[in-house]
Tab-separated table of C-alpha atoms and ligand atoms in Angstrom:
chain	number	residue	atom	x	y	z
A	20	UNK	CA	-91.579	139.404	-58.659
A	21	UNK	CA	-88.027	139.761	-58.810
A	22	UNK	CA	-86.163	136.920	-56.597
A	23	UNK	CA	-84.776	138.306	-53.498
A	24	UNK	CA	-81.360	137.263	-51.968
A	25	UNK	CA	-80.393	137.917	-48.635
A	26	UNK	CA	-76.548	137.981	-47.855
A	27	UNK	CA	-74.423	138.272	-44.639
A	28	UNK	CA	-70.765	138.394	-43.760
A	29	UNK	CA	-70.845	137.004	-40.112
A	30	UNK	CA	-67.634	135.626	-38.119
A	31	UNK	CA	-64.315	137.506	-38.150
A	32	UNK	CA	-63.832	139.770	-40.986
A	33	UNK	CA	-61.267	139.338	-43.988
A	34	UNK	CA	-59.850	141.577	-47.062
A	35	UNK	CA	-62.584	140.639	-49.853
A	36	UNK	CA	-65.804	140.517	-48.129
A	37	UNK	CA	-66.573	143.750	-49.864
A	38	UNK	CA	-65.428	142.597	-53.033
A	39	UNK	CA	-68.227	139.234	-52.561
A	40	UNK	CA	-70.815	142.185	-51.793
A	41	UNK	CA	-70.135	143.751	-55.202
A	42	UNK	CA	-70.195	140.584	-57.313
A	43	UNK	CA	-73.345	139.294	-55.632
A	44	UNK	CA	-75.059	142.842	-56.235
A	45	UNK	CA	-74.009	143.033	-59.621
A	46	UNK	CA	-74.529	139.532	-60.793
A	47	UNK	CA	-78.060	139.577	-59.241
A	48	UNK	CA	-79.003	142.856	-60.528
A	49	UNK	CA	-78.132	141.696	-64.365
A	50	UNK	CA	-80.586	138.980	-63.695
A	51	UNK	CA	-83.268	141.350	-62.250
A	52	UNK	CA	-83.080	140.277	-59.116
A	53	UNK	CA	-82.598	142.112	-55.556
A	54	UNK	CA	-80.115	141.834	-52.662
A	55	UNK	CA	-80.479	142.703	-49.171
A	56	UNK	CA	-77.638	142.824	-46.648
A	57	UNK	CA	-78.108	141.622	-43.413
A	58	UNK	CA	-76.348	143.791	-40.780
A	59	UNK	CA	-73.650	142.064	-37.995
A	60	UNK	CA	-74.423	138.451	-39.317
A	61	UNK	CA	-77.897	137.599	-38.946
A	62	UNK	CA	-78.789	140.400	-36.881
A	63	UNK	CA	-80.702	141.921	-39.933
A	64	UNK	CA	-82.806	138.863	-40.633
A	65	UNK	CA	-83.847	138.711	-37.103
A	66	UNK	CA	-84.593	142.555	-36.630
A	67	UNK	CA	-85.347	143.550	-40.482
A	68	UNK	CA	-85.124	146.930	-39.729
A	69	UNK	CA	-81.423	146.215	-40.090
A	70	UNK	CA	-81.558	144.829	-43.506
A	71	UNK	CA	-79.988	146.817	-45.949
A	72	UNK	CA	-81.520	146.769	-49.790
A	73	UNK	CA	-78.152	146.856	-51.636
A	74	UNK	CA	-78.352	148.376	-55.091
A	75	UNK	CA	-75.141	148.699	-57.756
A	76	UNK	CA	-74.791	152.267	-56.843
A	77	UNK	CA	-74.344	151.746	-53.307
A	78	UNK	CA	-71.593	148.766	-53.846
A	79	UNK	CA	-69.913	150.738	-56.859
A	80	UNK	CA	-66.728	151.621	-55.148
A	81	UNK	CA	-66.487	148.979	-52.513
A	82	UNK	CA	-64.329	146.491	-54.179
A	83	UNK	CA	-60.861	147.769	-53.180
A	84	UNK	CA	-62.145	148.598	-49.493
A	85	UNK	CA	-61.038	146.280	-46.144
A	86	UNK	CA	-63.792	145.144	-43.751
A	87	UNK	CA	-67.274	144.553	-44.408
A	88	UNK	CA	-70.146	147.365	-45.138
A	89	UNK	CA	-72.342	145.160	-43.534
A	90	UNK	CA	-70.387	144.865	-40.477
A	91	UNK	CA	-69.809	141.438	-38.581
A	92	UNK	CA	-69.796	139.671	-35.373
A	93	UNK	CA	-68.299	136.390	-34.112
A	94	UNK	CA	-70.858	136.131	-31.327
A	95	UNK	CA	-73.911	135.873	-33.226
A	96	UNK	CA	-75.043	132.214	-33.393
A	97	UNK	CA	-78.688	132.439	-33.892
A	98	UNK	CA	-79.135	128.933	-32.630
A	99	UNK	CA	-77.370	130.191	-29.261
A	100	UNK	CA	-77.776	134.115	-29.199
A	101	UNK	CA	-76.564	135.608	-25.943
A	102	UNK	CA	-79.172	138.075	-24.793
A	103	UNK	CA	-78.929	140.343	-21.472
A	104	UNK	CA	-81.873	139.659	-18.986
A	105	UNK	CA	-83.144	142.317	-16.871
A	106	UNK	CA	-80.886	141.409	-13.938
A	107	UNK	CA	-78.005	142.112	-16.394
A	108	UNK	CA	-77.113	138.448	-17.057
A	109	UNK	CA	-76.707	136.805	-20.459
A	110	UNK	CA	-78.483	133.905	-21.340
A	111	UNK	CA	-78.214	131.903	-24.525
A	112	UNK	CA	-81.695	131.791	-26.825
A	113	UNK	CA	-82.451	130.091	-30.102
A	114	UNK	CA	-83.837	132.760	-32.491
A	115	UNK	CA	-83.577	130.630	-35.334
A	116	UNK	CA	-87.007	129.981	-35.597
A	117	UNK	CA	-87.554	134.028	-35.631
A	118	UNK	CA	-84.952	134.325	-38.396
A	119	UNK	CA	-86.614	131.637	-40.602
A	120	UNK	CA	-90.107	133.517	-39.973
A	121	UNK	CA	-88.860	136.557	-41.116
A	122	UNK	CA	-86.705	134.934	-44.275
A	123	UNK	CA	-90.087	133.706	-45.410
A	124	UNK	CA	-92.350	136.571	-44.730
A	125	UNK	CA	-90.012	138.913	-46.633
A	126	UNK	CA	-90.150	136.534	-49.642
A	127	UNK	CA	-86.282	135.513	-49.708
A	128	UNK	CA	-85.499	133.227	-52.368
A	129	UNK	CA	-82.279	132.223	-51.005
A	130	UNK	CA	-79.379	133.552	-48.349
A	131	UNK	CA	-75.805	133.589	-49.270
A	132	UNK	CA	-73.545	133.177	-46.115
A	133	UNK	CA	-70.198	134.473	-46.325
A	134	UNK	CA	-68.050	132.900	-43.623
A	135	UNK	CA	-65.531	130.610	-41.954
A	136	UNK	CA	-66.137	127.238	-40.774
A	137	UNK	CA	-68.216	128.651	-37.712
A	138	UNK	CA	-70.491	130.637	-39.956
A	139	UNK	CA	-70.968	127.831	-42.763
A	140	UNK	CA	-71.719	125.525	-39.726
A	141	UNK	CA	-74.671	127.671	-38.672
A	142	UNK	CA	-75.531	128.046	-42.362
A	143	UNK	CA	-75.670	124.334	-42.658
A	144	UNK	CA	-77.867	124.262	-39.524
A	145	UNK	CA	-80.292	126.568	-41.210
A	146	UNK	CA	-80.542	124.515	-44.451
A	147	UNK	CA	-81.046	121.102	-42.637
A	148	UNK	CA	-82.832	121.988	-39.654
A	149	UNK	CA	-85.131	125.070	-40.811
A	150	UNK	CA	-85.401	124.452	-44.720
A	151	UNK	CA	-83.586	127.866	-45.854
A	152	UNK	CA	-81.799	127.622	-48.941
A	153	UNK	CA	-78.335	128.666	-48.304
A	154	UNK	CA	-75.297	129.091	-50.238
A	155	UNK	CA	-71.955	129.380	-48.461
A	156	UNK	CA	-68.731	131.398	-49.451
A	157	UNK	CA	-65.415	130.710	-47.885
A	158	UNK	CA	-64.015	133.390	-46.196
A	159	UNK	CA	-61.123	133.344	-43.507
A	160	UNK	CA	-57.688	134.609	-43.658
A	161	UNK	CA	-56.710	131.269	-42.043
A	162	UNK	CA	-57.052	129.467	-45.260
A	163	UNK	CA	-58.296	126.414	-43.113
A	164	UNK	CA	-61.197	125.171	-45.059
A	165	UNK	CA	-60.391	121.520	-46.555
A	166	UNK	CA	-62.845	121.918	-49.482
A	167	UNK	CA	-61.530	124.942	-51.274
A	168	UNK	CA	-58.066	125.396	-52.648
A	169	UNK	CA	-58.147	128.974	-51.107
A	170	UNK	CA	-60.179	131.284	-49.206
A	171	UNK	CA	-59.892	134.888	-49.671
A	172	UNK	CA	-58.382	137.143	-47.338
A	173	UNK	CA	-55.331	134.783	-46.636
A	174	UNK	CA	-53.097	135.894	-49.385
A	175	UNK	CA	-53.318	139.485	-48.015
A	176	UNK	CA	-52.707	138.588	-44.594
A	177	UNK	CA	-49.634	136.819	-46.161
A	178	UNK	CA	-48.829	139.747	-47.699
A	179	UNK	CA	-48.733	141.930	-44.581
A	180	UNK	CA	-46.832	139.527	-42.745
A	181	UNK	CA	-44.382	139.312	-45.178
A	182	UNK	CA	-44.089	142.881	-45.467
A	183	UNK	CA	-43.608	143.157	-41.666
A	184	UNK	CA	-40.986	140.550	-41.564
A	185	UNK	CA	-38.993	142.288	-44.357
A	186	UNK	CA	-38.976	145.246	-42.244
A	187	UNK	CA	-38.045	143.607	-39.126
A	188	UNK	CA	-34.367	142.353	-40.972
A	189	UNK	CA	-33.054	145.563	-40.638
A	190	UNK	CA	-33.841	146.506	-37.138
A	191	UNK	CA	-32.942	142.896	-35.849
A	192	UNK	CA	-29.511	143.425	-37.855
A	193	UNK	CA	-28.877	146.824	-36.557
A	194	UNK	CA	-29.267	145.589	-32.998
A	195	UNK	CA	-27.928	141.901	-33.244
A	196	UNK	CA	-31.208	140.687	-31.980
A	197	UNK	CA	-33.690	137.787	-31.960
A	198	UNK	CA	-36.986	139.070	-33.297
A	199	UNK	CA	-39.833	136.694	-32.716
A	200	UNK	CA	-43.090	137.659	-34.989
A	201	UNK	CA	-46.360	136.098	-33.728
A	202	UNK	CA	-48.825	135.665	-36.683
A	203	UNK	CA	-52.557	134.406	-36.781
A	204	UNK	CA	-54.259	131.212	-38.441
A	205	UNK	CA	-55.537	129.565	-35.317
A	206	UNK	CA	-54.861	125.822	-35.387
A	207	UNK	CA	-53.187	126.066	-39.095
A	208	UNK	CA	-49.968	126.867	-40.014
A	209	UNK	CA	-50.434	128.301	-43.233
A	210	UNK	CA	-49.777	132.033	-42.617
A	211	UNK	CA	-46.877	131.412	-40.814
A	212	UNK	CA	-45.021	129.099	-43.310
A	213	UNK	CA	-45.959	131.214	-46.329
A	214	UNK	CA	-44.963	134.437	-44.902
A	215	UNK	CA	-42.161	133.111	-42.946
A	216	UNK	CA	-40.636	131.328	-46.296
A	217	UNK	CA	-41.193	134.426	-48.327
A	218	UNK	CA	-39.962	136.707	-45.503
A	219	UNK	CA	-36.789	134.669	-45.038
A	220	UNK	CA	-37.407	133.743	-41.439
A	221	UNK	CA	-34.844	131.510	-39.676
A	222	UNK	CA	-37.102	129.470	-37.711
A	223	UNK	CA	-40.938	128.931	-38.151
A	224	UNK	CA	-43.056	127.197	-35.785
A	225	UNK	CA	-46.646	125.793	-36.634
A	226	UNK	CA	-49.425	124.124	-34.744
A	227	UNK	CA	-48.859	120.968	-36.958
A	228	UNK	CA	-45.136	120.488	-35.795
A	229	UNK	CA	-44.838	120.695	-31.849
A	230	UNK	CA	-41.544	122.301	-31.583
A	231	UNK	CA	-38.468	121.781	-29.332
A	232	UNK	CA	-36.762	125.027	-27.774
A	233	UNK	CA	-33.381	123.406	-28.017
A	234	UNK	CA	-33.902	122.992	-31.852
A	235	UNK	CA	-34.779	126.678	-32.204
A	236	UNK	CA	-31.977	127.789	-29.807
A	237	UNK	CA	-29.494	125.586	-31.996
A	238	UNK	CA	-30.550	127.595	-35.047
A	239	UNK	CA	-29.889	130.720	-33.362
A	240	UNK	CA	-26.623	129.621	-32.317
A	241	UNK	CA	-25.735	128.295	-35.629
A	242	UNK	CA	-26.748	131.682	-37.341
A	243	UNK	CA	-23.753	133.207	-34.582
A	244	UNK	CA	-21.170	130.809	-35.859
A	245	UNK	CA	-21.971	131.761	-39.261
A	246	UNK	CA	-21.375	135.244	-38.238
A	247	UNK	CA	-25.048	136.054	-38.796
A	248	UNK	CA	-25.936	137.875	-35.530
A	249	UNK	CA	-29.549	138.328	-35.732
A	250	UNK	CA	-32.488	135.771	-36.287
A	251	UNK	CA	-36.058	135.975	-37.334
A	252	UNK	CA	-38.396	133.735	-35.623
A	253	UNK	CA	-41.996	133.479	-36.943
A	254	UNK	CA	-44.422	131.637	-34.437
A	255	UNK	CA	-48.291	130.616	-35.449
A	256	UNK	CA	-50.561	131.613	-32.672
A	257	UNK	CA	-51.526	128.068	-32.325
A	258	UNK	CA	-48.034	126.535	-32.105
A	259	UNK	CA	-47.062	124.551	-29.227
A	260	UNK	CA	-43.972	123.308	-27.662
A	261	UNK	CA	-43.731	119.538	-27.571
A	262	UNK	CA	-45.616	118.155	-24.456
A	263	UNK	CA	-47.596	121.648	-23.888
A	264	UNK	CA	-50.852	122.855	-24.632
A	265	UNK	CA	-51.395	125.965	-26.984
A	266	UNK	CA	-51.142	129.334	-25.028
A	267	UNK	CA	-54.569	130.835	-24.624
A	268	UNK	CA	-55.353	134.811	-24.792
A	269	UNK	CA	-58.075	136.377	-23.123
A	270	UNK	CA	-61.145	134.556	-22.204
A	271	UNK	CA	-64.522	135.371	-20.852
A	272	UNK	CA	-66.117	137.253	-23.804
A	273	UNK	CA	-69.625	136.779	-23.629
A	274	UNK	CA	-71.030	134.626	-26.573
A	275	UNK	CA	-67.704	133.717	-27.764
A	276	UNK	CA	-67.749	130.040	-28.777
A	277	UNK	CA	-64.068	129.589	-30.055
A	278	UNK	CA	-61.169	129.626	-28.252
A	279	UNK	CA	-58.783	132.927	-28.301
A	280	UNK	CA	-55.147	131.939	-29.081
A	281	UNK	CA	-52.292	134.425	-28.099
A	282	UNK	CA	-49.039	134.667	-25.976
A	283	UNK	CA	-46.925	131.832	-27.558
A	284	UNK	CA	-44.528	134.537	-28.986
A	285	UNK	CA	-43.604	136.246	-25.922
A	286	UNK	CA	-42.971	132.610	-24.193
A	287	UNK	CA	-40.661	131.802	-27.106
A	288	UNK	CA	-38.817	135.070	-26.888
A	289	UNK	CA	-38.707	134.483	-23.147
A	290	UNK	CA	-37.349	130.866	-23.438
A	291	UNK	CA	-34.698	132.530	-25.745
A	292	UNK	CA	-33.460	135.139	-23.536
A	293	UNK	CA	-33.129	132.512	-20.594
A	294	UNK	CA	-31.232	130.098	-22.856
A	295	UNK	CA	-28.944	131.912	-24.967
A	296	UNK	CA	-29.051	135.549	-23.175
A	297	UNK	CA	-29.383	137.214	-26.478
A	298	UNK	CA	-31.461	140.294	-26.818
A	299	UNK	CA	-34.483	139.226	-27.962
A	300	UNK	CA	-38.161	141.221	-28.714
A	301	UNK	CA	-41.291	140.001	-29.787
A	302	UNK	CA	-44.179	141.573	-31.384
A	303	UNK	CA	-47.734	140.059	-32.103
A	304	UNK	CA	-48.938	141.218	-35.873
A	305	UNK	CA	-52.552	140.604	-34.534
A	306	UNK	CA	-55.497	142.073	-36.611
A	307	UNK	CA	-53.188	144.134	-38.757
A	308	UNK	CA	-53.298	140.613	-40.678
A	309	UNK	CA	-57.176	140.932	-41.353
A	310	UNK	CA	-57.210	144.796	-42.262
A	311	UNK	CA	-56.786	146.821	-45.385
A	312	UNK	CA	-57.250	146.732	-48.789
A	313	UNK	CA	-57.538	143.077	-50.195
A	314	UNK	CA	-54.631	142.346	-52.588
A	315	UNK	CA	-55.666	141.338	-56.518
A	316	UNK	CA	-55.332	137.993	-55.820
A	317	UNK	CA	-57.934	138.025	-52.961
A	318	UNK	CA	-60.039	140.670	-54.996
A	319	UNK	CA	-60.350	138.762	-57.978
A	320	UNK	CA	-61.026	135.297	-56.189
A	321	UNK	CA	-63.648	137.364	-53.808
A	322	UNK	CA	-65.509	138.370	-57.039
A	323	UNK	CA	-65.394	135.045	-58.737
A	324	UNK	CA	-66.902	133.545	-55.584
A	325	UNK	CA	-69.618	135.872	-55.368
A	326	UNK	CA	-70.510	135.541	-58.953
A	327	UNK	CA	-70.362	131.800	-58.618
A	328	UNK	CA	-72.637	132.058	-55.500
A	329	UNK	CA	-75.259	133.691	-57.659
A	330	UNK	CA	-74.960	131.184	-60.467
A	331	UNK	CA	-75.394	128.551	-58.069
A	332	UNK	CA	-78.664	130.320	-56.949
A	333	UNK	CA	-79.986	130.206	-60.562
A	334	UNK	CA	-79.101	126.669	-60.841
A	335	UNK	CA	-80.864	126.095	-57.386
A	336	UNK	CA	-78.033	124.559	-55.968
A	337	UNK	CA	-78.343	124.997	-52.012
A	338	UNK	CA	-76.770	123.519	-48.840
A	339	UNK	CA	-73.440	123.973	-50.772
A	340	UNK	CA	-70.349	126.106	-50.526
A	341	UNK	CA	-68.667	127.749	-53.552
A	342	UNK	CA	-65.132	126.387	-53.552
A	343	UNK	CA	-62.011	127.099	-55.852
A	344	UNK	CA	-61.017	124.103	-57.827
A	345	UNK	CA	-58.583	125.578	-60.329
A	346	UNK	CA	-58.948	126.737	-63.057
A	347	UNK	CA	-62.812	126.247	-61.951
A	348	UNK	CA	-65.408	126.966	-59.427
A	349	UNK	CA	-67.349	124.014	-57.972
A	350	UNK	CA	-70.232	123.514	-55.501
A	351	UNK	CA	-69.273	121.641	-52.307
A	352	UNK	CA	-72.156	119.991	-50.169
A	353	UNK	CA	-71.782	122.221	-46.840
A	354	UNK	CA	-71.575	118.889	-44.652
A	355	UNK	CA	-68.355	118.284	-46.516
A	356	UNK	CA	-67.031	121.672	-46.288
A	357	UNK	CA	-67.577	122.005	-42.552
A	358	UNK	CA	-65.978	118.282	-41.675
A	359	UNK	CA	-62.466	118.830	-41.233
A	360	UNK	CA	-59.712	121.604	-41.252
A	361	UNK	CA	-57.014	122.214	-43.677
A	362	UNK	CA	-53.640	121.649	-42.038
A	363	UNK	CA	-49.918	121.966	-43.558
A	364	UNK	CA	-49.361	118.196	-44.356
A	365	UNK	CA	-45.931	116.543	-43.221
A	366	UNK	CA	-45.077	115.990	-47.125
A	367	UNK	CA	-46.011	119.752	-48.154
A	368	UNK	CA	-43.671	121.147	-51.113
A	369	UNK	CA	-43.760	124.191	-48.859
A	370	UNK	CA	-42.482	122.448	-45.838
A	371	UNK	CA	-39.657	120.824	-47.706
A	372	UNK	CA	-38.787	124.101	-49.359
A	373	UNK	CA	-38.545	125.438	-46.120
A	374	UNK	CA	-35.883	122.751	-44.763
A	375	UNK	CA	-33.932	122.994	-47.825
A	376	UNK	CA	-33.429	126.648	-47.748
A	377	UNK	CA	-32.194	126.115	-44.142
A	378	UNK	CA	-35.113	127.065	-42.141
A	379	UNK	CA	-35.434	125.155	-38.724
A	380	UNK	CA	-38.945	124.123	-38.239
A	381	UNK	CA	-38.436	123.527	-34.710
A	382	UNK	CA	-38.261	119.562	-34.833
B	18	F6P	O1	-60.241	133.105	-37.951
B	18	F6P	C1	-59.695	134.397	-38.173
B	18	F6P	C2	-58.573	135.034	-37.105
B	18	F6P	O2	-58.064	136.066	-37.344
B	18	F6P	C3	-57.943	134.062	-36.564
B	18	F6P	O3	-56.596	133.931	-37.083
B	18	F6P	C4	-57.746	134.178	-35.113
B	18	F6P	O4	-57.170	133.366	-34.173
B	18	F6P	C5	-58.968	135.092	-34.771
B	18	F6P	O5	-59.771	135.034	-35.998
B	18	F6P	C6	-58.960	136.173	-33.776
B	18	F6P	O6	-60.481	136.300	-33.616
B	18	F6P	P1	-60.980	137.625	-32.904
B	18	F6P	O7	-60.971	138.813	-34.119
B	18	F6P	O8	-62.110	137.482	-32.239
B	18	F6P	O9	-59.964	138.148	-31.879
């Protein structure tokens, strides 16, 4: 009987997911194993008719494509799944036992869960509470998982944001305007910092450094004094003014455990207009950062993660996540991987670089 692996790509998508699937399918196939994809996170394991047998032929051309061929959801926590009752109300149900029953009945050897902190936490619960042999693969454009040097998707998101900044320079300059660009990243400033430095921003505001609007305006005025009549301000969605809370976007999505951030870019733009009477526009890059073909870096990383996950399966290393520890891949216990988020450290070389090249960090 060939070994059977299940794979799911729940949580927010990230460029490179299909490359992970490709590597898992090919590496498993070369060992004579079978791979089944679970559609929309754990849905396929809950409703086995939504499991799909993945063959090398089926995944032959998916590596350069964005999104995930298995679909995704960030409202699919099997330990608290929103189910609509006959009265139309939503109630949370724990369907983890049903999933575990299906997993055993269908003869799966292990489960590869590709996800960010939320999905990895669910994977860890399956391992510890239900005895499922699980291997995690770290995915998120936010790059906020402490246990790995990189997550895949981040490089693509930063490239997209940098390209957007490059384009905004010319229009900002033509109109002597301030352009405020809000980027993703949740509570970490990695996307804002990396794209802001590379895209020659004047100001970068990140969640790790609560900002002072007076400093932001000072920088824009200083640009004017030096005959630079336009400025580019990059704001991470989780950045907050000193003494204030982060700005939350729309709320009330059924089954959504995580907060939705959004709106700080427009808030900053309004403050600049109010204080400096300077022509200011804001834009939110949003899900553009999650879309499109993965960069070569992300593809390679995702392929390496997928192959390493299958090696871990072969060695029987479960309840662990594959992590990049250059130049190697290592196995990190899931408990450790989900413990803390990776933030921009105050002594980061990138922060020093930003300050030394004249970028205002809002403090
Ligand atoms: O975690 C990835 C991410 O893109 C964050 O940067 C962002 O805050 C969030 O997901 C957006 O989630 P959604 O796709 O549910 O709007």
